[in-house]
mmCIF file of C-alpha atoms in Angstrom:
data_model
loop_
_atom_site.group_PDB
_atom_site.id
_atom_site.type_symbol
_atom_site.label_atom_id
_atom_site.label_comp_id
_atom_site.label_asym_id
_atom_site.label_seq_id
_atom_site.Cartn_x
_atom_site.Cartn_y
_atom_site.Cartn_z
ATOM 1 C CA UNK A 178 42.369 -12.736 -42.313
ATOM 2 C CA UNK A 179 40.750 -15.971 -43.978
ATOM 3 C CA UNK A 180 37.889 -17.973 -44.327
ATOM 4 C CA UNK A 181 39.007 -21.363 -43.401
ATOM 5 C CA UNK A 182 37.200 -24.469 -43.528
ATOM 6 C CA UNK A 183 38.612 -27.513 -41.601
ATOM 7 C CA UNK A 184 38.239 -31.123 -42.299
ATOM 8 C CA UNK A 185 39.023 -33.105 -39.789
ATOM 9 C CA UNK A 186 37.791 -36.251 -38.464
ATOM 10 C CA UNK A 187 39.622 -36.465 -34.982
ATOM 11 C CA UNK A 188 38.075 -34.295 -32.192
ATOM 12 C CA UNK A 189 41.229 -33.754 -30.482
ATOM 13 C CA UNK A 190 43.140 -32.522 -33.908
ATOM 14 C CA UNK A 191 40.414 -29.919 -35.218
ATOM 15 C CA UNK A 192 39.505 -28.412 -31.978
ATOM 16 C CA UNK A 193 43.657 -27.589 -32.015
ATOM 17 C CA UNK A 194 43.327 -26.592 -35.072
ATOM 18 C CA UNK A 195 40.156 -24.651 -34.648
ATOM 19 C CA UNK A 196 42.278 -22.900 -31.618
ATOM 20 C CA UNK A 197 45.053 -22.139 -33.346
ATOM 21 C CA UNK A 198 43.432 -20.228 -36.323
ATOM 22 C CA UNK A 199 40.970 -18.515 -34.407
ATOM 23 C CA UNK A 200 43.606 -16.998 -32.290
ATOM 24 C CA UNK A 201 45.320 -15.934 -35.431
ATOM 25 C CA UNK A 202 42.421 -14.110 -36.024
ATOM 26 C CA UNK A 203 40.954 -16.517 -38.852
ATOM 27 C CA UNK A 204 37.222 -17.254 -39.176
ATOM 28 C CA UNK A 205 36.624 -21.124 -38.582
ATOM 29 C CA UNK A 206 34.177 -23.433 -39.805
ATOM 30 C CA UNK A 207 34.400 -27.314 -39.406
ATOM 31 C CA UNK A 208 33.006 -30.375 -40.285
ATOM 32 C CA UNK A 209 33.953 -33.927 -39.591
ATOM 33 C CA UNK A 210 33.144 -36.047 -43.199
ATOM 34 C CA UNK A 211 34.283 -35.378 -46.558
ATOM 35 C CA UNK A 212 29.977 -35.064 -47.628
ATOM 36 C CA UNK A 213 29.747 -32.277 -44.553
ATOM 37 C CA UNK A 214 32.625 -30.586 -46.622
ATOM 38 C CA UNK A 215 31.158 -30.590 -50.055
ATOM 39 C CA UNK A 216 27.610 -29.526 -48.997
ATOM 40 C CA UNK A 217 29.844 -26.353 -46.803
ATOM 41 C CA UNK A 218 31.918 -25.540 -49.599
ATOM 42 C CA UNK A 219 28.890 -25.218 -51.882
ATOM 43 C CA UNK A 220 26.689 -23.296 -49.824
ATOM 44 C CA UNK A 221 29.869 -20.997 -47.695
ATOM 45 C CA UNK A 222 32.461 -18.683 -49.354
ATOM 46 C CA UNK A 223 36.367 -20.179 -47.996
ATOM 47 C CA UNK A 224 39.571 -18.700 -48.890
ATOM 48 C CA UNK A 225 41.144 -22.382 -48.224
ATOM 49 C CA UNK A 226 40.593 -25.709 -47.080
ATOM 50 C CA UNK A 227 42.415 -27.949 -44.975
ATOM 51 C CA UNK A 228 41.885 -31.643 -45.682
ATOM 52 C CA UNK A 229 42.607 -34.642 -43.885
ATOM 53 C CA UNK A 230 42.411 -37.506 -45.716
ATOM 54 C CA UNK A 231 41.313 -40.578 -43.139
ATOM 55 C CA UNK A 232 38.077 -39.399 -43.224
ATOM 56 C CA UNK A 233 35.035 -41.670 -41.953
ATOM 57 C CA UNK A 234 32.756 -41.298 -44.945
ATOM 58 C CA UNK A 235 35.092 -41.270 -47.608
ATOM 59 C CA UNK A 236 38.849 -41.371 -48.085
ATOM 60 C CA UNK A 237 40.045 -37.678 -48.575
ATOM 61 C CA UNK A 238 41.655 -38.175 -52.228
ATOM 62 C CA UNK A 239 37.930 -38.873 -53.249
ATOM 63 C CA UNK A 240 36.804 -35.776 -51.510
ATOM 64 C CA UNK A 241 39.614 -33.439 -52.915
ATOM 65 C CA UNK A 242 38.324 -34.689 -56.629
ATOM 66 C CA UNK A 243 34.785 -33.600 -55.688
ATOM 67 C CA UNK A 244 35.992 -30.569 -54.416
ATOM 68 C CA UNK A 245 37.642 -29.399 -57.353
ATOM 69 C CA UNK A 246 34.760 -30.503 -59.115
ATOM 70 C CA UNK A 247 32.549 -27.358 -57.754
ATOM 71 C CA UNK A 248 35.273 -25.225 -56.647
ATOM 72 C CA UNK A 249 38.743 -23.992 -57.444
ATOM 73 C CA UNK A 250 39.438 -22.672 -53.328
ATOM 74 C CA UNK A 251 43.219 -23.704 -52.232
ATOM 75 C CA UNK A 252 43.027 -26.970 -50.965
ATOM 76 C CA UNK A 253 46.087 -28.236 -47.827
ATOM 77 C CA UNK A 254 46.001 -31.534 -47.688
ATOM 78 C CA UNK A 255 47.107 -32.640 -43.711
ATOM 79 C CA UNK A 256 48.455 -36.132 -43.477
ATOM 80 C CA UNK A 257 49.524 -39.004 -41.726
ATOM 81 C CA UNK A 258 50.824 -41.043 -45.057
ATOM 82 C CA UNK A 259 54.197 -39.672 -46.657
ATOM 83 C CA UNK A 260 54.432 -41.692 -49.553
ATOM 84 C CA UNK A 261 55.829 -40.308 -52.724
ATOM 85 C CA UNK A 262 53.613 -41.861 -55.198
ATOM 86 C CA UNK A 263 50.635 -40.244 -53.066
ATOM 87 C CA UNK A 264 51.700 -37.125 -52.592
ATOM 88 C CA UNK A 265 52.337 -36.832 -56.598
ATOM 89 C CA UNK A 266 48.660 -37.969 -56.958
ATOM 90 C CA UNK A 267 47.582 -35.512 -54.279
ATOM 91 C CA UNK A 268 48.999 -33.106 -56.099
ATOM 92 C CA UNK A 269 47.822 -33.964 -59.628
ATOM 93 C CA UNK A 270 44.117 -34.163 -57.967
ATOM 94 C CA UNK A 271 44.560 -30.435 -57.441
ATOM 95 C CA UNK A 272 46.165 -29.746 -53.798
ATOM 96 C CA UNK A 273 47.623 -26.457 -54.002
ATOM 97 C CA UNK A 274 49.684 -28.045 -50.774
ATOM 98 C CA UNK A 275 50.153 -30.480 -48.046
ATOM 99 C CA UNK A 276 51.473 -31.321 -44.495
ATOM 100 C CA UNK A 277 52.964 -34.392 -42.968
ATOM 101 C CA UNK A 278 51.436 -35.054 -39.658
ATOM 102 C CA UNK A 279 52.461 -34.357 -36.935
ATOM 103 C CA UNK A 280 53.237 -30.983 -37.845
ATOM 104 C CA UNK A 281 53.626 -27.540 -35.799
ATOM 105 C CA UNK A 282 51.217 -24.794 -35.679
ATOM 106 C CA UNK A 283 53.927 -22.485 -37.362
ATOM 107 C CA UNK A 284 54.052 -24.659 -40.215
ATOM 108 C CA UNK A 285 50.388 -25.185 -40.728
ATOM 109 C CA UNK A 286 50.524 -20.853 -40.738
ATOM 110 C CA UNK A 287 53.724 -20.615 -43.054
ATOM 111 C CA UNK A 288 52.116 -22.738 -45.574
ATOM 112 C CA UNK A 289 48.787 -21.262 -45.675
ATOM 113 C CA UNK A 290 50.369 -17.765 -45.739
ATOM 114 C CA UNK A 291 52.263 -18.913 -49.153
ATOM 115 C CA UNK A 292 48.863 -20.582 -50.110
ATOM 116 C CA UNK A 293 46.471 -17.097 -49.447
ATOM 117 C CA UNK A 294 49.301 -15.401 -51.418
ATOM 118 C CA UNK A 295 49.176 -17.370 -53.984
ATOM 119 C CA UNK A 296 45.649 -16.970 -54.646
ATOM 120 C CA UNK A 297 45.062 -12.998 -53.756
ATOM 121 C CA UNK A 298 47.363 -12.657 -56.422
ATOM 122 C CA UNK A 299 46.159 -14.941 -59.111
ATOM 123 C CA UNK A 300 42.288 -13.402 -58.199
ATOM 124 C CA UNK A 301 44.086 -9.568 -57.790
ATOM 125 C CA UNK A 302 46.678 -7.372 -58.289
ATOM 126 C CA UNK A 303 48.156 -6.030 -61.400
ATOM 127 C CA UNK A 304 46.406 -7.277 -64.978
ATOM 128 C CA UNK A 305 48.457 -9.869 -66.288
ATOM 129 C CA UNK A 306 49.869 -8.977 -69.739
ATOM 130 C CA UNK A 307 47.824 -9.170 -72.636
ATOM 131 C CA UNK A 308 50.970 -9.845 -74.935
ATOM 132 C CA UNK A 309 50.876 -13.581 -76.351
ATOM 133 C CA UNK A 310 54.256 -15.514 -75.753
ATOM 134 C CA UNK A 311 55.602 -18.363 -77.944
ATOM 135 C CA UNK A 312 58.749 -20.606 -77.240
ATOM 136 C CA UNK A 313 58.832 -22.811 -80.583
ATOM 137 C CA UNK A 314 55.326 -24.442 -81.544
ATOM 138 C CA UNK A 315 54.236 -22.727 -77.647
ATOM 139 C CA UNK A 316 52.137 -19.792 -77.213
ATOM 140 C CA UNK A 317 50.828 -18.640 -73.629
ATOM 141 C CA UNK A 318 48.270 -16.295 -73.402
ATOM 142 C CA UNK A 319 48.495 -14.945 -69.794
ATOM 143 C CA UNK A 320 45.566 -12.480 -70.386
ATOM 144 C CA UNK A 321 43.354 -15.671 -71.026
ATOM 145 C CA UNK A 322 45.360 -18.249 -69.289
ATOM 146 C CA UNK A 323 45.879 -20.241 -72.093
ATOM 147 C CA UNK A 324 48.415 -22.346 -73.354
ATOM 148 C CA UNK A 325 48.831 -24.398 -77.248
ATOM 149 C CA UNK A 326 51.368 -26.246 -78.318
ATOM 150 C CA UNK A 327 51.561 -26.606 -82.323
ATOM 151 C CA UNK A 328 47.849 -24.964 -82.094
ATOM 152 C CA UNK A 329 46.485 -28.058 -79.854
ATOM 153 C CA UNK A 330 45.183 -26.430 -76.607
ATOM 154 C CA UNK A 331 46.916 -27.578 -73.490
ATOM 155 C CA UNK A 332 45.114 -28.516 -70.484
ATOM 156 C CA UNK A 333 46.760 -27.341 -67.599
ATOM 157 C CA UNK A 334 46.427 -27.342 -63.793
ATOM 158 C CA UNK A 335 46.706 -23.338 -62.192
ATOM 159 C CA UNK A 336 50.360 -24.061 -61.385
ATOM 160 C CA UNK A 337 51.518 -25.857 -64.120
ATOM 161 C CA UNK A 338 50.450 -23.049 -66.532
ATOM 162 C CA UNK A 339 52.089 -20.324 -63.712
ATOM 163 C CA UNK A 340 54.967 -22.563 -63.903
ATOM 164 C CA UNK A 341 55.098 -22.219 -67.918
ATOM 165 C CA UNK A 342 54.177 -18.998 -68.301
ATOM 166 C CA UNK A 343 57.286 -17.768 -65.882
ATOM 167 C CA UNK A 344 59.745 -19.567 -67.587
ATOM 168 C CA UNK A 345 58.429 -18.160 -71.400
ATOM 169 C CA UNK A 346 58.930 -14.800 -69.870
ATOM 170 C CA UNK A 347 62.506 -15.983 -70.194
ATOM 171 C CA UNK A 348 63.516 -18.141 -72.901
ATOM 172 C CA UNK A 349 66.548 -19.668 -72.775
ATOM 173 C CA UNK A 350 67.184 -18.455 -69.255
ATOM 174 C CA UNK A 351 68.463 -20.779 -66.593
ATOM 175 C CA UNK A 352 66.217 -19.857 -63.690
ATOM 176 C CA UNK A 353 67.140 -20.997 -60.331
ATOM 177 C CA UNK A 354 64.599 -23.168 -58.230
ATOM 178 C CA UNK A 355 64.914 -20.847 -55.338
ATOM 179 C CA UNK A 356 63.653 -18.499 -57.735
ATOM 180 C CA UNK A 357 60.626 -20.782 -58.886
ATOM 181 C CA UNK A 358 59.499 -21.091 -55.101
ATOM 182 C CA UNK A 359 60.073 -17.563 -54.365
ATOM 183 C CA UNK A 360 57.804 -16.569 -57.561
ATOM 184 C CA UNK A 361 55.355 -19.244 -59.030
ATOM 185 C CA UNK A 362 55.002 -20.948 -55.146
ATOM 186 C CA UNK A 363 55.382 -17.337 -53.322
ATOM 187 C CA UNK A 364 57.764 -19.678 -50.768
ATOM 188 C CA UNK A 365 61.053 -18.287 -49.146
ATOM 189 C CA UNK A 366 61.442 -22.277 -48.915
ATOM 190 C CA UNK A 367 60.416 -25.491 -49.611
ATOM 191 C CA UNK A 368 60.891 -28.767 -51.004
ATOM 192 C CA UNK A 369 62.433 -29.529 -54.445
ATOM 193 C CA UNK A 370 60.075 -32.474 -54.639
ATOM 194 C CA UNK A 371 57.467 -30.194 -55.417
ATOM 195 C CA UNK A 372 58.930 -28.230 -58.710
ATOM 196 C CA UNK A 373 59.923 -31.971 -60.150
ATOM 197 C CA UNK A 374 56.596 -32.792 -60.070
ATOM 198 C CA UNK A 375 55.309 -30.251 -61.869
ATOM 199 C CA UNK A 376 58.369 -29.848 -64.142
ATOM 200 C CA UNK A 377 57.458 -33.882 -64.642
ATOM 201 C CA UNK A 378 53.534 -33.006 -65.495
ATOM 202 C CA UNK A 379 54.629 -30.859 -67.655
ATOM 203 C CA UNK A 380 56.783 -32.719 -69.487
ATOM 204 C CA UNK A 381 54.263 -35.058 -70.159
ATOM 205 C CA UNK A 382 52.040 -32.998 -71.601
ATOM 206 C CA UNK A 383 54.552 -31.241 -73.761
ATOM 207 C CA UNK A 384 55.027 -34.794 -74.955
ATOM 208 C CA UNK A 385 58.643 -35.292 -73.353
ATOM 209 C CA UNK A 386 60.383 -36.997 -70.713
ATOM 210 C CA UNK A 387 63.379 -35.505 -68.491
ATOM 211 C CA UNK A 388 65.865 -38.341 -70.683
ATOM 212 C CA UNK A 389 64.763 -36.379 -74.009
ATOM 213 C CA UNK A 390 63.595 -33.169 -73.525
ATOM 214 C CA UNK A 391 62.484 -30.816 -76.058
ATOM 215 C CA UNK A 392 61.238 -27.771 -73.976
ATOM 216 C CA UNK A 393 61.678 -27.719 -70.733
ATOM 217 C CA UNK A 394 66.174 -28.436 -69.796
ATOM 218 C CA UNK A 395 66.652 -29.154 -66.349
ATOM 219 C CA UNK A 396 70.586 -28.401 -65.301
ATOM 220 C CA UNK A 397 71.641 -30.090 -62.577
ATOM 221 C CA UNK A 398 72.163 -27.963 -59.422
ATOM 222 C CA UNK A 399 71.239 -25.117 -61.090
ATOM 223 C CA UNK A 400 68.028 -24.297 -62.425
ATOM 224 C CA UNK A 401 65.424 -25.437 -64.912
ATOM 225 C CA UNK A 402 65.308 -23.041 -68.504
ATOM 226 C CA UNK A 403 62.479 -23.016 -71.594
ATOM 227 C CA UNK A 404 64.063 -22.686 -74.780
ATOM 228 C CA UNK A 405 62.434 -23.956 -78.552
ATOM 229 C CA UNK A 406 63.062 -27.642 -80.063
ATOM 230 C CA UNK A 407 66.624 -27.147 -81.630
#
């Protein structure tokens, strides 16, 4: 079971929430302000967060980028807004996740299942290889999670390099996005939305856009594939 730390402003919210994990068996902490969370997350181990963003103190996009200032502990962001553009942000802030409100209690537990996957693998497990991989001017170095292109260090978010390093285990291979969520996202399901915008972050910092790619070759309805400049 996890460690979970819950950020919540509105009494009647957390103490559901509070309910609901602790009768999954979860140990619960909580705190009501974004500076509550930092000073718990600095001081108290947590095997993930959940965030909600209207917070009193300080709006909870700040307090994600302070988080991942001191700590690299799966973050779910829980919110009211469903806006594209801040959901991408969210995202590019460092949320491993997030969750339209209102949502159900067996959604909240699906995604942070997928979430504590995620990161008992990343943390556990089986060595990664220690074999260097290079797609063109690319090399990954899963052993060091590293990534260059043309010898010019990349820097990379935790998913974005999972996301890179899967598909130059297969270059040239059309690989499926159910396939994607099932192995870089450890989802049975989920939204597209989420592999474009990490297939678009990536793009960008391979220096390429979707109209004119060099790397990464999205086919439409079908998968996404890695493959060298030709």
């Amino acid at each position: 079971m996890a460690r979970v730390l819950v950020v919540e402003d509105d009494q009647f919210v957390r103490s559901a929430l509070i309910r609901h994990l602790t009768d999954a068996s979860h140990t619960v902490r909580s705190v009501g302000t974004a500076l509550e969370a930092l000073r718990e997350v600095a001081h108290v181990g947590f095997d993930v967060v959940i965030l909600d963003l209207g917070l009193p103190d300080l709006d909870g996009s700040e307090a994600l980028k302070m988080l991942r200032g001191i700590t690299d502990v799966p973050v779910i962001i829980a919110t009211a807004r469903d806006d594209e553009a801040e959901i991408v942000r969210l995202l590019n802030d460092g949320a491993d996740d997030y969750l339209t409100k209102p949502f159900s209690v067996e959604h909240l537990s699906a995604r942070m299942a997928a979430v504590l996957r995620r990161s008992r693998a990343s943390g556990a497990g089986a060595e990664p290889p220690s074999r260097v991989m290079r797609v063109g001017g690319l090399s990954i170095d899963p052993l060091r999670r590293q990534a260059e292109l043309d010898g010019v260090a990349l820097d990379l978010t935790r998913r974005e390099f999972d996301l890179l390093a899967f598909l130059a285990e297969r270059p040239g291979v059309v690989v499926a996005r159910k396939e994607l969520l099932a192995e870089v996202w450890q989802q049975s399901y989920g939204d597209d939305q989420t592999i474009d915008v990490h297939l678009s972050w990536l793009r960008r910092k391979l220096g390429e856009t979707a109209a004119k790619p060099r790397y990464l070759h999205t086919l439409r309805g079908v998968g996404v594939k890695l493959e060298p400049p030709r």
